[in-house]
């Protein structure tokens, strides 16, 4: 009990909590022995309270929720104490779990596309989830329709559809209705909006909050986005590498984080309302819990780390009333953390000179139609776009808006149905008709960095080999290839020794650096970045964004930055194009468009970008 | 439209009406293809008469004496004096009316011979198919649910043995152990009446079913393992649904979708395996007849049996595909 003494002293836990988790430890049995995935997790949830668990990918959020619901994947075991309304859940038999799951604890998973049984109509999915099995078929159907209405689906015909006939947002709504069918008192939502489009994301979050308030239900919201947690939750648990590092009321955490990791996480989130001089990135990448056993989990990346931080893993302790932190030096460094935040808030971004330059990439009246004559799908409709030398241009829109198709047309992976593309002075209306010299010019002008760096790197080849290949493809007579490879690695901030490594031995952020280095090998004048950071952890995102900004200043490269994230375009571009359903609905300087959006779609998109404000979710259905 | 007036739409759409038209169109297309294939196969079967060594008359005569009378009778019967394609056409026309000529071994009409043996073979086939699917799916599911346990490992090793043992080897083995040593089951014959027949055909059916069982088991286990890892299973458990419901309406129904397509293949392999089994256990079925006729160069019977086999293989595959369509709504309704 000694480990949790600090927690039980917390006045919030003095009233009897609905759920309390103590000393939760999750381990995996492997051939080499036990591997710890999560340790020392302490949680309490009061009736009607919303708590948030925030952490980057792999920090153990999902398996913590699985442990609470007794649904750990095979091979993982949980120890510690989990109590629900006084009843111990750990070690419950499968039969007894049925009296808890669904009726007391509800769970929604991360991915609405895989969560619903693909061969069942919504009616059955909802019907079988309802508590009273005995009522008539007709009554059940009526009830299912009523439940759908509760989650904002007012079209009763949805009940006869299969999940694959519904959009992601609709599926998530159906899943929420199913999870709530037996009226649980606590709902656990594991990143309920991550897999969805930005505008849908906000609707789902608003829905969850509305239901939570209307039912007086408790909610555990898992998210990797601190701003979402601030807008939704009463209290926030920050997780890192399988451990809790900070627990605080949402508003307090927003005002002053009391752990270097939360502080850094807050600083590395790009703000949507202004451009910062430089994002504060956390160096390195997220370690596995095993790498940081018996010391502070944040040690490898913490600027305040001292020898004391290596001695044993610090326990969560109450540093202020209602606030827990696992940093042993928090009292000493509080002032410095505050200074860091102020510094970042005050640093003003100095815009680069905006003298008009030559145009290097232009798309004119692009039309792209997929499918046959019977079912034509217009992916791009009369799109105009230009990029000038040294300029950074954003292309913003949701999935399906045509962003990626446009980028593929620009680099010749797709042929436009109509319209003109000019790259570096070469007219490329029809790629098939270009001669080799023109093609070489184009390759030297434009390069692409894709969303998923892993799938574009050859897993069998070392990083050095991949880069050398890129160098010699573009300049076959390069003599000192090794020197060039080292130069590229240095340019993207990787140690030169990494040339020997295979992609599998690198983290996601490092792979994206390699992908950027490979694109730079051709010394392009324009880099098309297609969602280059959306597969990365927040703390690593900032590193890559800073790298791209730095490379631009050093090498005078222009960017066409494709993303759905408005706070990212704000940080890296001067001009943007907003796309919606294959059309450019608005364009202009980034500041103008984001400060004074004209098109209703831009307004909606802007409202969907999470902000820490509590009223962010107001005004949605 | 709110929840209150939702009842107005409750009956709006009959449950199965959505995909009906597309299924009918699909089946119609497949039937056309089947008909074309049938013509090609029947042509090949007809050509057997000409591919065999010697001249057709000698083939058709068999052991009978060659006299001008018999020769002219056969020439007339098989239209051998007509042009080649007309011969085929006339042959096919009669075949369509189940007239395949007479067997040279018994001088009885081929159709009569077949009719006498078909029920036994069908019985054996259905018996083996039932055994194979039930044990294969049952054990496969068990193994998947108990992944990594002793049960699973035992079943997996049994699959390897089952898949690599030819029908006649397992047949002889079963015969030796259960019929000759233990006297539990009869060694040959087909028995009279349903239960006696069941009794007599048990050993042959088991021998015939062994490789198919192993094959179905392997795939059912793999499909089930894949399904059990899916998020929708976790979500179903998280809602407190009963384990039986999760096993049957969630896991099994999804896992069976790929298994159903395989059943067509399995049936086809059973038809081939039946020849060997019927010989091993002296069961007077179609397979037995085929071997006898092949030895006696009884071309009319061979033609008929070949055609029968081809038709049943094609039909079972069509059936399996249609079934697949029916059980998987994503295919039936066309993914958006
Ligand atoms: N089925 C499993 N078997 C073995 N290890 C697992 C399994 N599921 C998760 N893990 C491990 O547990 C750790 C935590 O994973 P978890 O899914 O809880 O992270 P998360 O915080 O939810 O991340 P994300 O934001 O990516 O969803 C990871 O190191 C992961 O490799
Ligand atoms: S304990 Fe040390 S290493 Fe850990 S966060 Fe605090 S200062 Fe940094
Ligand atoms: Mg997760």
PDB file of C-alpha atoms in Angstrom, chain A residues 66 70-71 94 98 101-102 105 107 109 114-121 123-125 128-129 137-138 141-142 145-146 149 154 156-157 162 164-165 175 178 182, chain B residues 1-3 6-7 9-11 13 15-16 18 230-232 234-235 237-243 245 249-250 253-254 257 327-330 332-336:
ATOM      1  CA  UNK A  66      -7.878  -3.570 -22.020  1.00  0.00           C
ATOM      2  CA  UNK A  70     -10.357  -7.782 -18.702  1.00  0.00           C
ATOM      3  CA  UNK A  71      -9.718  -7.967 -22.421  1.00  0.00           C
ATOM      4  CA  UNK A  94     -15.028 -14.912 -17.649  1.00  0.00           C
ATOM      5  CA  UNK A  98     -20.290 -10.649 -18.281  1.00  0.00           C
ATOM      6  CA  UNK A 101     -18.819  -5.559 -19.310  1.00  0.00           C
ATOM      7  CA  UNK A 102     -21.463  -3.687 -21.194  1.00  0.00           C
ATOM      8  CA  UNK A 105     -18.095  -0.691 -18.203  1.00  0.00           C
ATOM      9  CA  UNK A 107     -15.513   0.239 -24.281  1.00  0.00           C
ATOM     10  CA  UNK A 109     -11.995   0.923 -29.662  1.00  0.00           C
ATOM     11  CA  UNK A 114     -12.746  -2.899 -37.789  1.00  0.00           C
ATOM     12  CA  UNK A 115     -14.830  -2.673 -34.654  1.00  0.00           C
ATOM     13  CA  UNK A 116     -18.189  -3.784 -36.044  1.00  0.00           C
ATOM     14  CA  UNK A 117     -18.953  -7.290 -37.240  1.00  0.00           C
ATOM     15  CA  UNK A 118     -18.792  -6.899 -41.043  1.00  0.00           C
ATOM     16  CA  UNK A 119     -21.569  -9.380 -41.758  1.00  0.00           C
ATOM     17  CA  UNK A 120     -24.193  -8.045 -39.370  1.00  0.00           C
ATOM     18  CA  UNK A 121     -26.716  -5.341 -40.006  1.00  0.00           C
ATOM     19  CA  UNK A 123     -30.117  -3.631 -36.336  1.00  0.00           C
ATOM     20  CA  UNK A 124     -28.641  -6.879 -35.058  1.00  0.00           C
ATOM     21  CA  UNK A 125     -25.515  -5.230 -33.720  1.00  0.00           C
ATOM     22  CA  UNK A 128     -28.147  -8.049 -29.454  1.00  0.00           C
ATOM     23  CA  UNK A 129     -26.355  -5.448 -27.339  1.00  0.00           C
ATOM     24  CA  UNK A 137     -38.408  -8.225 -32.353  1.00  0.00           C
ATOM     25  CA  UNK A 138     -40.455  -5.157 -33.170  1.00  0.00           C
ATOM     26  CA  UNK A 141     -36.094  -2.590 -33.563  1.00  0.00           C
ATOM     27  CA  UNK A 142     -37.896   0.459 -32.262  1.00  0.00           C
ATOM     28  CA  UNK A 145     -33.807   3.196 -33.868  1.00  0.00           C
ATOM     29  CA  UNK A 146     -34.192   5.271 -30.732  1.00  0.00           C
ATOM     30  CA  UNK A 149     -31.153   8.847 -32.705  1.00  0.00           C
ATOM     31  CA  UNK A 154     -31.845  10.306 -37.455  1.00  0.00           C
ATOM     32  CA  UNK A 156     -33.858   5.134 -39.515  1.00  0.00           C
ATOM     33  CA  UNK A 157     -32.903   3.242 -42.663  1.00  0.00           C
ATOM     34  CA  UNK A 162     -24.198  -3.244 -43.004  1.00  0.00           C
ATOM     35  CA  UNK A 164     -19.341  -1.342 -44.759  1.00  0.00           C
ATOM     36  CA  UNK A 165     -22.168   0.691 -46.216  1.00  0.00           C
ATOM     37  CA  UNK A 175     -20.354   1.613 -32.225  1.00  0.00           C
ATOM     38  CA  UNK A 178     -23.834  -0.363 -29.235  1.00  0.00           C
ATOM     39  CA  UNK A 182     -26.746  -1.643 -21.748  1.00  0.00           C
TER      40      UNK A 182
ATOM     41  CA  UNK B   1     -36.917  12.551 -38.916  1.00  0.00           C
ATOM     42  CA  UNK B   2     -36.694  11.801 -35.236  1.00  0.00           C
ATOM     43  CA  UNK B   3     -36.887   8.631 -33.239  1.00  0.00           C
ATOM     44  CA  UNK B   6     -39.039   6.099 -36.977  1.00  0.00           C
ATOM     45  CA  UNK B   7     -41.622   3.344 -36.813  1.00  0.00           C
ATOM     46  CA  UNK B   9     -39.887   3.126 -41.834  1.00  0.00           C
ATOM     47  CA  UNK B  10     -39.589  -0.017 -39.800  1.00  0.00           C
ATOM     48  CA  UNK B  11     -41.173  -2.186 -42.467  1.00  0.00           C
ATOM     49  CA  UNK B  13     -37.521  -2.642 -46.841  1.00  0.00           C
ATOM     50  CA  UNK B  15     -34.745  -8.003 -45.670  1.00  0.00           C
ATOM     51  CA  UNK B  16     -33.434  -9.824 -48.671  1.00  0.00           C
ATOM     52  CA  UNK B  18     -31.434  -5.475 -51.659  1.00  0.00           C
ATOM     53  CA  UNK B 230     -10.212  -8.993 -34.965  1.00  0.00           C
ATOM     54  CA  UNK B 231     -11.345  -5.878 -33.169  1.00  0.00           C
ATOM     55  CA  UNK B 232     -15.000  -6.802 -33.592  1.00  0.00           C
ATOM     56  CA  UNK B 234     -12.964  -7.669 -28.654  1.00  0.00           C
ATOM     57  CA  UNK B 235     -15.765  -5.161 -29.065  1.00  0.00           C
ATOM     58  CA  UNK B 237     -16.797  -9.177 -25.600  1.00  0.00           C
ATOM     59  CA  UNK B 238     -16.579  -5.635 -24.275  1.00  0.00           C
ATOM     60  CA  UNK B 239     -20.348  -5.364 -24.678  1.00  0.00           C
ATOM     61  CA  UNK B 240     -20.872  -8.418 -22.508  1.00  0.00           C
ATOM     62  CA  UNK B 241     -22.328 -10.648 -25.236  1.00  0.00           C
ATOM     63  CA  UNK B 242     -22.438 -14.331 -24.376  1.00  0.00           C
ATOM     64  CA  UNK B 243     -19.438 -16.453 -25.361  1.00  0.00           C
ATOM     65  CA  UNK B 245     -23.034 -15.824 -29.435  1.00  0.00           C
ATOM     66  CA  UNK B 249     -22.506 -15.379 -34.860  1.00  0.00           C
ATOM     67  CA  UNK B 250     -19.195 -13.551 -34.735  1.00  0.00           C
ATOM     68  CA  UNK B 253     -19.760 -17.022 -39.327  1.00  0.00           C
ATOM     69  CA  UNK B 254     -16.877 -14.829 -40.385  1.00  0.00           C
ATOM     70  CA  UNK B 257     -16.798 -17.429 -45.387  1.00  0.00           C
ATOM     71  CA  UNK B 327     -23.041 -15.576 -46.799  1.00  0.00           C
ATOM     72  CA  UNK B 328     -20.893 -12.496 -47.362  1.00  0.00           C
ATOM     73  CA  UNK B 329     -22.929  -9.302 -47.611  1.00  0.00           C
ATOM     74  CA  UNK B 330     -19.874  -7.305 -48.599  1.00  0.00           C
ATOM     75  CA  UNK B 332     -23.462  -9.595 -52.261  1.00  0.00           C
ATOM     76  CA  UNK B 333     -24.143  -5.887 -51.943  1.00  0.00           C
ATOM     77  CA  UNK B 334     -20.914  -4.658 -53.476  1.00  0.00           C
ATOM     78  CA  UNK B 335     -18.538  -2.710 -51.324  1.00  0.00           C
ATOM     79  CA  UNK B 336     -18.826   0.991 -51.799  1.00  0.00           C
TER      80      UNK B 336
END
